Short mmCIF file of C-alpha atoms in Angstrom, two decimals:
data_model
loop_
_atom_site.label_atom_id
_atom_site.label_comp_id
_atom_site.label_asym_id
_atom_site.label_seq_id
_atom_site.Cartn_x
_atom_site.Cartn_y
_atom_site.Cartn_z
CA MET A 1 112.47 111.47 118.46
CA GLY A 2 113.59 111.38 114.85
CA VAL A 3 116.42 113.89 115.43
CA GLY A 4 117.61 112.02 118.53
CA ALA A 5 117.62 108.71 116.71
CA ALA A 6 119.59 110.27 113.87
CA ILE A 7 122.20 111.64 116.30
CA VAL A 8 122.58 108.25 117.96
CA LEU A 9 122.91 106.57 114.56
CA LEU A 10 125.54 109.00 113.37
CA SER A 11 127.51 108.61 116.61
CA SER A 12 127.45 104.83 116.34
CA CYS A 13 128.67 105.02 112.75
CA GLY A 14 131.81 106.87 113.85
CA LEU A 15 130.85 110.35 112.60
CA LYS A 16 131.06 111.95 116.03
CA ARG A 17 134.52 113.35 116.73
CA HIS A 18 136.37 112.64 119.98
CA PRO A 19 139.50 114.81 120.08
CA TYR A 20 142.79 112.99 120.56
CA GLU A 21 144.84 113.94 123.61
CA ASN A 22 148.33 113.70 122.05
CA PRO A 23 148.26 115.23 118.58
CA ILE A 24 151.29 116.64 116.75
CA THR A 25 150.83 120.36 116.19
CA LYS A 26 153.79 120.73 113.85
CA GLU A 27 152.62 121.87 110.40
CA THR A 28 154.44 119.89 107.73
CA GLN A 29 153.64 117.78 104.70
CA GLN A 30 156.19 115.05 105.33
CA PRO A 31 154.87 111.60 104.42
CA ASP A 32 155.18 110.23 107.97
CA LYS A 33 153.37 113.29 109.35
CA VAL A 34 150.60 112.86 106.80
CA LEU A 35 150.17 109.22 107.83
CA PHE A 36 150.07 110.20 111.49
CA ASP A 37 147.44 112.89 110.92
CA LYS A 38 145.31 110.47 108.93
CA ALA A 39 145.54 107.89 111.75
CA VAL A 40 144.59 110.50 114.34
CA ASN A 41 141.57 111.49 112.26
CA ASP A 42 140.46 107.84 112.11
CA LEU A 43 141.10 107.50 115.82
CA GLU A 44 138.95 110.51 116.65
CA HIS A 45 136.07 109.07 114.61
CA SER A 46 136.29 105.63 116.27
CA ARG A 47 137.77 103.87 113.25
CA TYR A 48 140.30 102.09 115.39
CA GLU A 49 141.28 99.24 113.08
CA ILE A 50 142.00 101.60 110.19
CA ALA A 51 143.98 103.89 112.49
CA ARG A 52 146.15 101.00 113.72
CA LEU A 53 146.87 99.85 110.17
CA THR A 54 147.94 103.36 109.21
CA LEU A 55 150.16 103.73 112.27
CA GLN A 56 151.73 100.32 111.67
CA THR A 57 152.49 101.38 108.10
CA LEU A 58 154.22 104.48 109.44
CA ILE A 59 156.34 102.42 111.85
CA ASN A 60 157.35 99.84 109.24
CA THR A 61 158.06 102.32 106.45
CA TYR A 62 159.74 105.20 108.29
CA ASP A 63 161.76 103.50 111.01
CA ALA A 64 163.82 106.66 111.60
CA SER A 65 160.84 109.01 111.83
CA GLU A 66 160.60 111.54 114.63
CA TYR A 67 156.97 110.49 115.09
CA LEU A 68 157.81 106.87 115.81
CA ALA A 69 157.21 107.10 119.57
CA LYS A 70 154.00 109.06 119.03
CA ALA A 71 152.76 106.42 116.62
CA LYS A 72 153.43 103.61 119.11
CA LEU A 73 151.60 105.51 121.83
CA ALA A 74 148.68 106.16 119.47
CA ILE A 75 148.33 102.42 118.83
CA ALA A 76 147.99 101.86 122.58
CA ASP A 77 145.48 104.71 122.80
CA SER A 78 143.40 103.14 120.02
CA TRP A 79 143.07 99.90 122.01
CA TYR A 80 142.27 101.89 125.14
CA ARG A 81 139.53 103.82 123.38
CA GLU A 82 138.10 100.70 121.81
CA GLY A 83 137.60 99.22 125.28
CA GLY A 84 136.30 95.79 126.17
CA SER A 85 138.27 93.10 127.95
CA HIS A 86 140.30 92.28 124.83
CA GLY A 87 140.96 95.91 123.94
CA LEU A 88 142.04 96.86 127.46
CA ALA A 89 144.38 93.86 127.67
CA GLN A 90 146.00 94.84 124.36
CA ALA A 91 146.22 98.46 125.50
CA GLU A 92 148.03 97.45 128.70
CA ALA A 93 150.57 95.42 126.72
CA GLU A 94 151.18 98.32 124.32
CA TYR A 95 151.56 100.83 127.14
CA LYS A 96 154.06 98.57 128.91
CA ASP A 97 156.10 98.29 125.69
CA PHE A 98 156.06 102.05 125.29
CA ILE A 99 157.39 102.58 128.83
CA LEU A 100 160.07 99.95 128.20
CA PHE A 101 161.32 101.57 124.97
CA TYR A 102 160.85 105.24 125.97
CA PRO A 103 161.21 105.47 129.77
CA THR A 104 162.45 109.08 129.77
CA MET A 105 159.66 110.61 127.71
CA GLU A 106 156.92 112.60 129.40
CA GLU A 107 154.30 110.38 127.81
CA SER A 108 155.62 107.37 129.77
CA ALA A 109 154.00 108.70 132.93
CA GLU A 110 150.74 109.04 131.04
CA ALA A 111 151.09 105.49 129.76
CA GLN A 112 151.59 104.21 133.31
CA GLU A 113 148.57 106.22 134.45
CA ARG A 114 146.48 104.57 131.74
CA VAL A 115 147.61 101.12 132.91
CA CYS A 116 146.53 102.01 136.44
CA ASP A 117 143.22 103.33 135.12
CA ILE A 118 142.60 100.13 133.12
CA HIS A 119 142.42 98.06 136.31
CA TYR A 120 140.83 100.86 138.33
CA GLN A 121 137.84 100.93 135.99
CA GLN A 122 137.40 97.15 136.29
CA MET A 123 137.68 97.11 140.09
CA ASP A 124 134.82 95.29 141.82
CA LYS A 125 133.19 95.84 145.19
CA ALA A 126 134.83 94.86 148.46
CA ASP A 127 132.88 91.61 148.76
CA ARG A 128 133.85 90.39 145.29
CA ASP A 129 136.95 89.34 143.36
CA PRO A 130 139.87 91.61 144.36
CA THR A 131 142.07 90.78 141.34
CA HIS A 132 141.69 94.12 139.56
CA ALA A 133 141.90 96.05 142.84
CA LEU A 134 145.24 94.42 143.65
CA ARG A 135 146.56 95.05 140.13
CA ALA A 136 145.39 98.66 140.24
CA GLU A 137 147.16 99.14 143.59
CA ASP A 138 150.43 97.81 142.14
CA GLU A 139 150.23 99.93 138.99
CA CYS A 140 149.34 103.18 140.82
CA ARG A 141 152.13 102.56 143.31
CA GLN A 142 154.51 102.00 140.38
CA LEU A 143 153.50 105.36 138.91
CA LEU A 144 154.26 107.17 142.18
CA LEU A 145 157.61 105.43 142.52
CA GLN A 146 158.79 105.73 138.91
CA PHE A 147 157.32 109.16 138.08
CA PRO A 148 156.95 111.02 141.40
CA ASN A 149 157.13 114.49 139.82
CA SER A 150 154.65 113.81 137.05
CA LYS A 151 151.43 115.79 136.70
CA PHE A 152 149.58 112.48 136.98
CA ALA A 153 151.02 111.73 140.44
CA PRO A 154 148.31 113.54 142.48
CA VAL A 155 145.53 111.77 140.56
CA ALA A 156 147.25 108.42 141.01
CA GLN A 157 147.69 109.11 144.72
CA GLN A 158 143.96 109.69 145.20
CA LYS A 159 143.19 106.56 143.18
CA LEU A 160 145.53 104.63 145.45
CA ARG A 161 143.62 105.90 148.50
CA ASN A 162 140.35 104.75 146.94
CA ILE A 163 141.80 101.34 146.07
CA GLN A 164 143.16 100.78 149.55
CA GLU A 165 139.79 101.79 151.00
CA VAL A 166 138.19 98.96 149.03
CA LEU A 167 140.88 96.42 149.97
CA ALA A 168 140.75 97.39 153.65
CA ASP A 169 136.97 97.17 153.65
CA ALA A 170 137.20 93.62 152.31
CA GLU A 171 139.52 92.65 155.18
CA PHE A 172 137.29 94.45 157.68
CA ARG A 173 134.27 92.43 156.56
CA VAL A 174 136.17 89.19 157.08
CA GLY A 175 137.51 90.30 160.47
CA THR A 176 134.08 91.30 161.78
CA PHE A 177 132.66 87.99 160.57
CA TYR A 178 135.28 86.07 162.56
CA HIS A 179 134.64 88.29 165.59
CA THR A 180 130.90 87.65 165.45
CA LYS A 181 131.46 83.94 164.95
CA GLY A 182 133.78 83.74 167.96
CA SER A 183 137.04 82.96 166.13
CA PHE A 184 138.97 85.61 168.04
CA PRO A 185 142.55 84.69 166.95
CA ALA A 186 141.54 84.96 163.28
CA SER A 187 139.58 88.15 163.96
CA ALA A 188 142.46 89.81 165.81
CA ASN A 189 144.90 88.87 163.04
CA ARG A 190 142.74 90.36 160.28
CA LEU A 191 141.74 93.52 162.12
CA GLN A 192 145.25 94.22 163.42
CA ALA A 193 146.65 93.98 159.89
CA ILE A 194 144.14 96.58 158.66
CA ALA A 195 145.40 99.27 161.04
CA GLU A 196 149.03 98.46 160.22
CA GLN A 197 148.76 98.25 156.43
CA PHE A 198 145.91 100.74 155.74
CA PRO A 199 146.12 103.54 158.33
CA LEU A 200 143.97 105.85 156.14
CA TYR A 201 141.03 103.43 156.14
CA SER A 202 137.83 105.14 157.26
CA HIS A 203 137.06 102.42 159.83
CA ALA A 204 140.60 101.79 161.07
CA ASP A 205 139.64 102.91 164.61
CA GLU A 206 136.73 100.45 164.62
CA ALA A 207 139.10 97.68 163.47
CA LEU A 208 141.47 98.46 166.36
CA TRP A 209 138.62 98.46 168.85
CA LEU A 210 137.39 95.04 167.70
CA ALA A 211 140.95 93.70 167.64
CA ALA A 212 141.45 94.82 171.26
CA ASP A 213 138.19 93.12 172.23
CA SER A 214 139.37 89.93 170.51
CA TYR A 215 142.65 90.00 172.46
CA GLN A 216 140.71 90.51 175.70
CA ARG A 217 138.59 87.44 175.00
CA MET A 218 141.68 85.37 174.17
CA GLY A 219 143.08 85.58 177.71
CA ASP A 220 145.37 87.54 179.99
CA ARG A 221 148.56 86.64 178.12
CA PHE A 222 147.44 88.93 175.25
CA GLU A 223 147.01 91.96 177.48
CA ASN A 224 149.98 93.78 175.93
CA GLN A 225 148.44 93.54 172.46
CA GLN A 226 145.16 94.82 173.85
CA VAL A 227 146.86 97.81 175.50
CA ALA A 228 148.78 98.60 172.29
CA ASP A 229 145.53 98.83 170.32
CA TYR A 230 143.95 101.12 172.93
CA ASN A 231 147.03 103.34 172.83
CA LYS A 232 146.88 103.54 169.05
CA ILE A 233 143.23 104.58 169.13
CA VAL A 234 143.89 107.35 171.65
CA LYS A 235 147.04 108.60 169.93
CA ASP A 236 146.37 108.21 166.17
CA TYR A 237 142.55 108.51 166.09
CA PRO A 238 141.72 111.12 168.74
CA LEU A 239 138.34 112.04 167.19
CA SER A 240 137.18 108.44 167.05
CA PRO A 241 133.95 107.57 168.93
CA HIS A 242 135.99 104.88 170.73
CA ALA A 243 138.69 107.28 171.98
CA ASP A 244 137.02 107.97 175.35
CA GLU A 245 136.24 104.27 175.84
CA ALA A 246 139.85 103.36 175.10
CA LYS A 247 141.04 105.88 177.71
CA ALA A 248 138.68 104.38 180.27
CA LYS A 249 139.95 100.88 179.47
CA LEU A 250 143.56 101.97 179.96
CA GLN A 251 142.76 103.63 183.28
CA ALA A 252 140.93 100.54 184.50
CA MET A 253 143.98 98.43 183.60
CA ASN A 254 146.30 100.89 185.45
CA ARG A 255 148.13 101.73 182.23
CA PRO A 256 149.32 105.22 181.21
CA VAL A 257 147.11 107.10 178.77
CA PRO A 258 149.07 108.60 175.85
CA ALA A 259 148.47 112.08 174.47
CA ALA A 260 146.81 112.62 171.13
CA ASP A 261 149.07 113.26 168.14
CA PRO A 262 148.46 116.82 166.83
CA ALA A 263 149.10 115.76 163.22
CA ALA A 264 146.62 112.89 163.55
CA TYR A 265 144.07 115.25 165.11
CA ALA A 266 144.44 117.73 162.22
CA HIS A 267 144.15 114.92 159.67
CA MET A 268 140.93 113.55 161.18
CA GLN A 269 139.49 117.06 161.44
CA TYR A 270 140.20 117.66 157.75
CA GLU A 271 138.64 114.35 156.75
CA LEU A 272 135.47 115.04 158.73
CA GLU A 273 135.09 118.48 157.16
CA ASN A 274 135.71 117.27 153.58
CA GLN A 275 133.92 113.94 153.76
CA GLU A 276 131.66 113.21 150.82
CA LYS A 277 128.13 112.07 151.48
CA ALA A 278 126.40 109.67 149.16
CA GLY A 279 123.15 111.02 147.73
CA LYS A 280 119.81 109.28 147.74
CA VAL A 281 120.12 108.24 144.11
CA SER A 282 123.62 106.89 144.67
CA ARG A 283 122.46 104.85 147.66
CA ALA A 284 119.47 103.56 145.71
CA ILE A 285 121.42 102.32 142.71
CA GLY A 286 124.54 101.35 144.68
CA THR A 287 123.27 97.80 145.05
CA PHE A 288 123.07 97.34 141.30
CA LYS A 289 126.42 98.98 140.45
CA SER A 290 129.44 96.78 139.92
CA GLN A 291 131.95 99.47 140.87
CA PRO A 292 132.66 100.07 144.58
CA ASP A 293 131.57 103.12 146.55
CA THR A 294 134.67 105.12 147.51
CA HIS A 295 133.08 108.31 148.92
CA MET A 296 134.38 107.35 152.39
CA ALA A 297 138.00 107.16 151.21
CA ALA A 298 140.55 109.59 152.63
CA LYS A 299 141.21 112.84 150.76
CA SER A 300 144.60 113.59 152.31
CA GLY A 301 147.59 111.78 153.71
CA SER A 302 150.13 109.49 152.10
CA PRO A 303 148.77 106.06 151.19
CA SER A 304 150.68 102.94 152.08
CA MET A 305 153.54 102.35 149.65
CA ASP A 306 154.66 99.02 151.09
CA PRO A 307 153.42 95.82 149.44
CA ARG A 308 151.10 93.70 151.51
CA ARG A 309 152.71 90.92 153.54
CA PRO A 310 150.98 88.00 155.25
CA THR A 311 150.71 88.36 159.00
CA ILE A 312 151.17 85.75 161.73
CA PRO A 313 148.50 85.64 164.45
CA ALA A 314 149.68 86.46 167.95
CA SER A 315 148.32 83.12 169.18
CA VAL A 316 150.77 81.13 167.03
CA PRO A 317 153.67 79.83 169.19
CA ALA A 318 156.21 80.97 166.58
CA ASN A 319 154.99 84.54 167.05
CA ALA A 320 154.75 84.43 170.82
CA ALA A 321 157.39 86.11 172.95
CA GLY A 322 160.30 83.86 173.76
CA GLY A 323 159.27 80.76 171.84
CA GLY A 324 159.34 79.22 168.42
CA VAL A 325 161.35 79.94 165.32
CA THR A 326 160.27 83.07 163.49
CA ASP A 327 162.70 83.11 160.59
CA VAL A 328 164.64 80.83 158.27
CA ASN A 329 168.25 81.74 157.52
CA ALA A 330 170.07 80.90 154.32
CA VAL A 331 173.80 81.10 153.69
CA VAL A 332 175.77 81.17 150.46
CA VAL A 333 177.94 78.08 149.92
CA GLN A 334 181.56 79.14 149.48
CA ASN A 335 183.12 75.75 148.69
CA THR A 336 181.41 74.55 145.51
CA ASP A 337 183.56 71.37 145.33
CA ALA A 338 182.25 69.93 148.59
CA ILE A 339 179.69 67.80 146.85
CA ASP A 340 182.43 66.20 144.72
CA LYS A 341 185.11 65.72 147.41
CA ASN A 342 183.12 64.81 150.52
CA PRO A 343 182.06 61.17 150.96
CA ASP A 344 178.67 60.18 149.78
CA ALA A 345 176.21 59.86 152.65
CA ARG A 346 174.42 57.07 150.84
CA ALA A 347 177.51 54.84 151.05
CA ASN A 348 177.05 54.38 154.82
CA PRO A 349 173.33 54.18 155.48
CA PRO A 350 172.23 54.26 159.12
CA SER A 351 171.95 50.87 160.78
CA GLN A 352 168.46 49.54 160.98
CA THR A 353 167.41 47.56 164.02
CA PRO A 354 165.68 44.39 162.86
CA THR A 355 162.22 43.97 164.27
CA THR A 356 161.50 40.51 165.69
CA ASP A 357 158.05 39.14 165.14
CA VAL A 358 157.01 36.96 168.06
CA ALA A 359 154.48 35.07 166.03
CA ALA A 360 157.01 34.33 163.31
CA SER A 361 159.62 33.15 165.79
CA THR A 362 157.25 30.66 167.43
CA THR A 363 156.01 29.20 164.14
CA PRO A 364 157.62 25.79 163.45
CA ALA A 365 159.61 25.33 160.29
CA THR A 366 157.25 22.61 159.18
CA ASP A 367 154.38 25.10 159.03
CA THR A 368 156.42 27.33 156.75
CA ALA A 369 157.28 24.46 154.44
CA ALA A 370 153.66 23.33 154.39
CA ALA A 371 152.46 26.84 153.60
CA ALA A 372 154.97 27.02 150.76
CA GLN A 373 153.57 23.79 149.34
CA GLN A 374 150.01 25.16 149.48
CA LEU A 375 150.82 28.06 147.16
CA PRO A 376 150.39 27.14 143.49
CA PRO A 377 153.19 28.01 141.11
CA PRO A 378 152.78 31.38 139.37
CA THR A 379 151.25 31.12 135.91
CA ASN A 380 149.53 33.35 133.39
CA HIS A 381 147.21 30.61 132.11
CA PRO A 382 143.70 30.24 133.46
CA ALA A 383 142.95 27.26 135.64
CA VAL A 384 141.61 24.21 133.80
CA LYS A 385 138.64 22.51 135.36
CA LYS A 386 139.10 18.78 135.90
CA LYS A 387 136.54 16.58 134.19
CA LYS A 388 134.51 14.37 136.43
CA PRO A 389 134.94 10.63 135.72
CA LYS A 390 131.98 8.69 134.50
CA LYS A 391 130.25 6.24 136.72
CA ASN A 392 131.91 2.89 137.22
CA GLN A 393 135.12 4.16 135.59
CA PRO A 394 138.36 4.91 137.42
CA GLU A 395 139.66 8.43 137.31
CA VAL A 396 142.44 8.91 134.81
CA VAL A 397 145.20 11.18 135.97
CA SER A 398 147.16 13.03 133.35
CA PRO A 399 150.90 12.48 133.60
CA THR A 400 151.45 16.27 133.27
CA THR A 401 149.07 17.12 136.07
CA THR A 402 150.66 17.59 139.48
CA THR A 403 148.56 16.49 142.37
CA THR A 404 148.53 18.40 145.59
CA PRO A 405 149.55 16.30 148.57
CA ALA A 406 146.95 15.61 151.17
CA ALA A 407 148.94 17.49 153.72
CA ALA A 408 148.36 20.66 151.75
CA SER A 409 144.57 20.53 152.25
CA THR A 410 144.80 19.88 155.97
CA PRO A 411 146.57 21.90 158.60
CA ALA A 412 150.12 20.79 159.12
CA THR A 413 150.73 18.74 162.26
CA PRO A 414 153.88 19.34 164.21
CA ALA A 415 156.49 16.63 164.18
CA ALA A 416 156.35 14.08 166.99
CA PRO A 417 158.89 14.64 169.71
CA ALA A 418 161.85 12.34 169.86
CA SER A 419 161.75 9.35 172.20
CA PRO A 420 163.52 10.08 175.48
CA THR A 421 165.19 6.67 175.40
CA ALA A 422 166.72 7.21 171.98
CA PRO A 423 170.36 8.14 172.22
CA ALA A 424 171.41 11.37 170.63
CA THR A 425 173.36 10.92 167.46
CA PRO A 426 176.66 12.76 167.64
CA GLN A 427 177.26 15.32 164.92
CA GLN A 428 180.08 14.69 162.52
#
């Protein structure tokens, strides 16, 4: 126990050596090379802050050094080795700067692979936050597009398969929930997108089968979508347990049954022979692990390189055949002076049809005048209470106080009609 505790103590103090992956093997005693070797020695013994200070001194002092790019990469590696959320964020920023300044160096592919690995290590399970999984998918795809011939490309390709397995499993969980709940349009939309965007998903055939069942429950007008899913199962997933059932469904619907694709058959046969099985210990502790289980991910085939796009359910009128608007077109304005030369639309506003209120038209003018007299004049001063007169004394009215006419407290009476015998007075 004493020896083990001593080893752990020495390792925590930075005395254990972790070899650096990108050393400089050139034997020279140049000052910049001496600084770089000292920084690498500190980096291997987990003295990351000291190593970064030494490397920064090299960069600031010898700006024309041949080890300048190596020093910048070593700073990023020091943050990557230090780990933690802060260290990994700093490492990603440093790696991105290195790729920006030195895109043609061989180490740029390694830097991009480290950026992908940063988010891959922080990826959560399928039923949790997919932020790091989405970022890892983008970064691994960027590595395959920018450095397709790199030695890190095969590793990044397998990581991309694992990432897409997790993302597809998250969508599959949501789609099966909608299917069980009875929300068949939402279920069909989710499950159909899985087979289109993640064809290497281990349960893509199950997603197609549930999507076809959702279309069947949605009515006869979705029969074509249902038949397309059955055809895809028979053709692209010939070893699926639903292949025979899909053939029977097509025959019952009097639809032609397609032949199985030989390449798809060989791919499924290879996956079944090389499929990894989770051990008892892995299944036991899988509940408590934060990282997802990717043993069901595909081991061959090209992962999807297209970015994910939102899908429109087939039940939406805009997506139905022959109806709705499915796209918005934009054109480039050629005449840039039109806004200055054309007349202003605000100068001739559209005519507004006045609305006639029946109640207002039947109200006599005397009622309007009486209502205007009832309203007190606007003022910002609070109302002053009138003092009650003492007994046996007349009430004194202030000359500045305006009294409200009696007609204001009682409803206004309409004017008496004119006498029929009175002659009409001619207008001047």
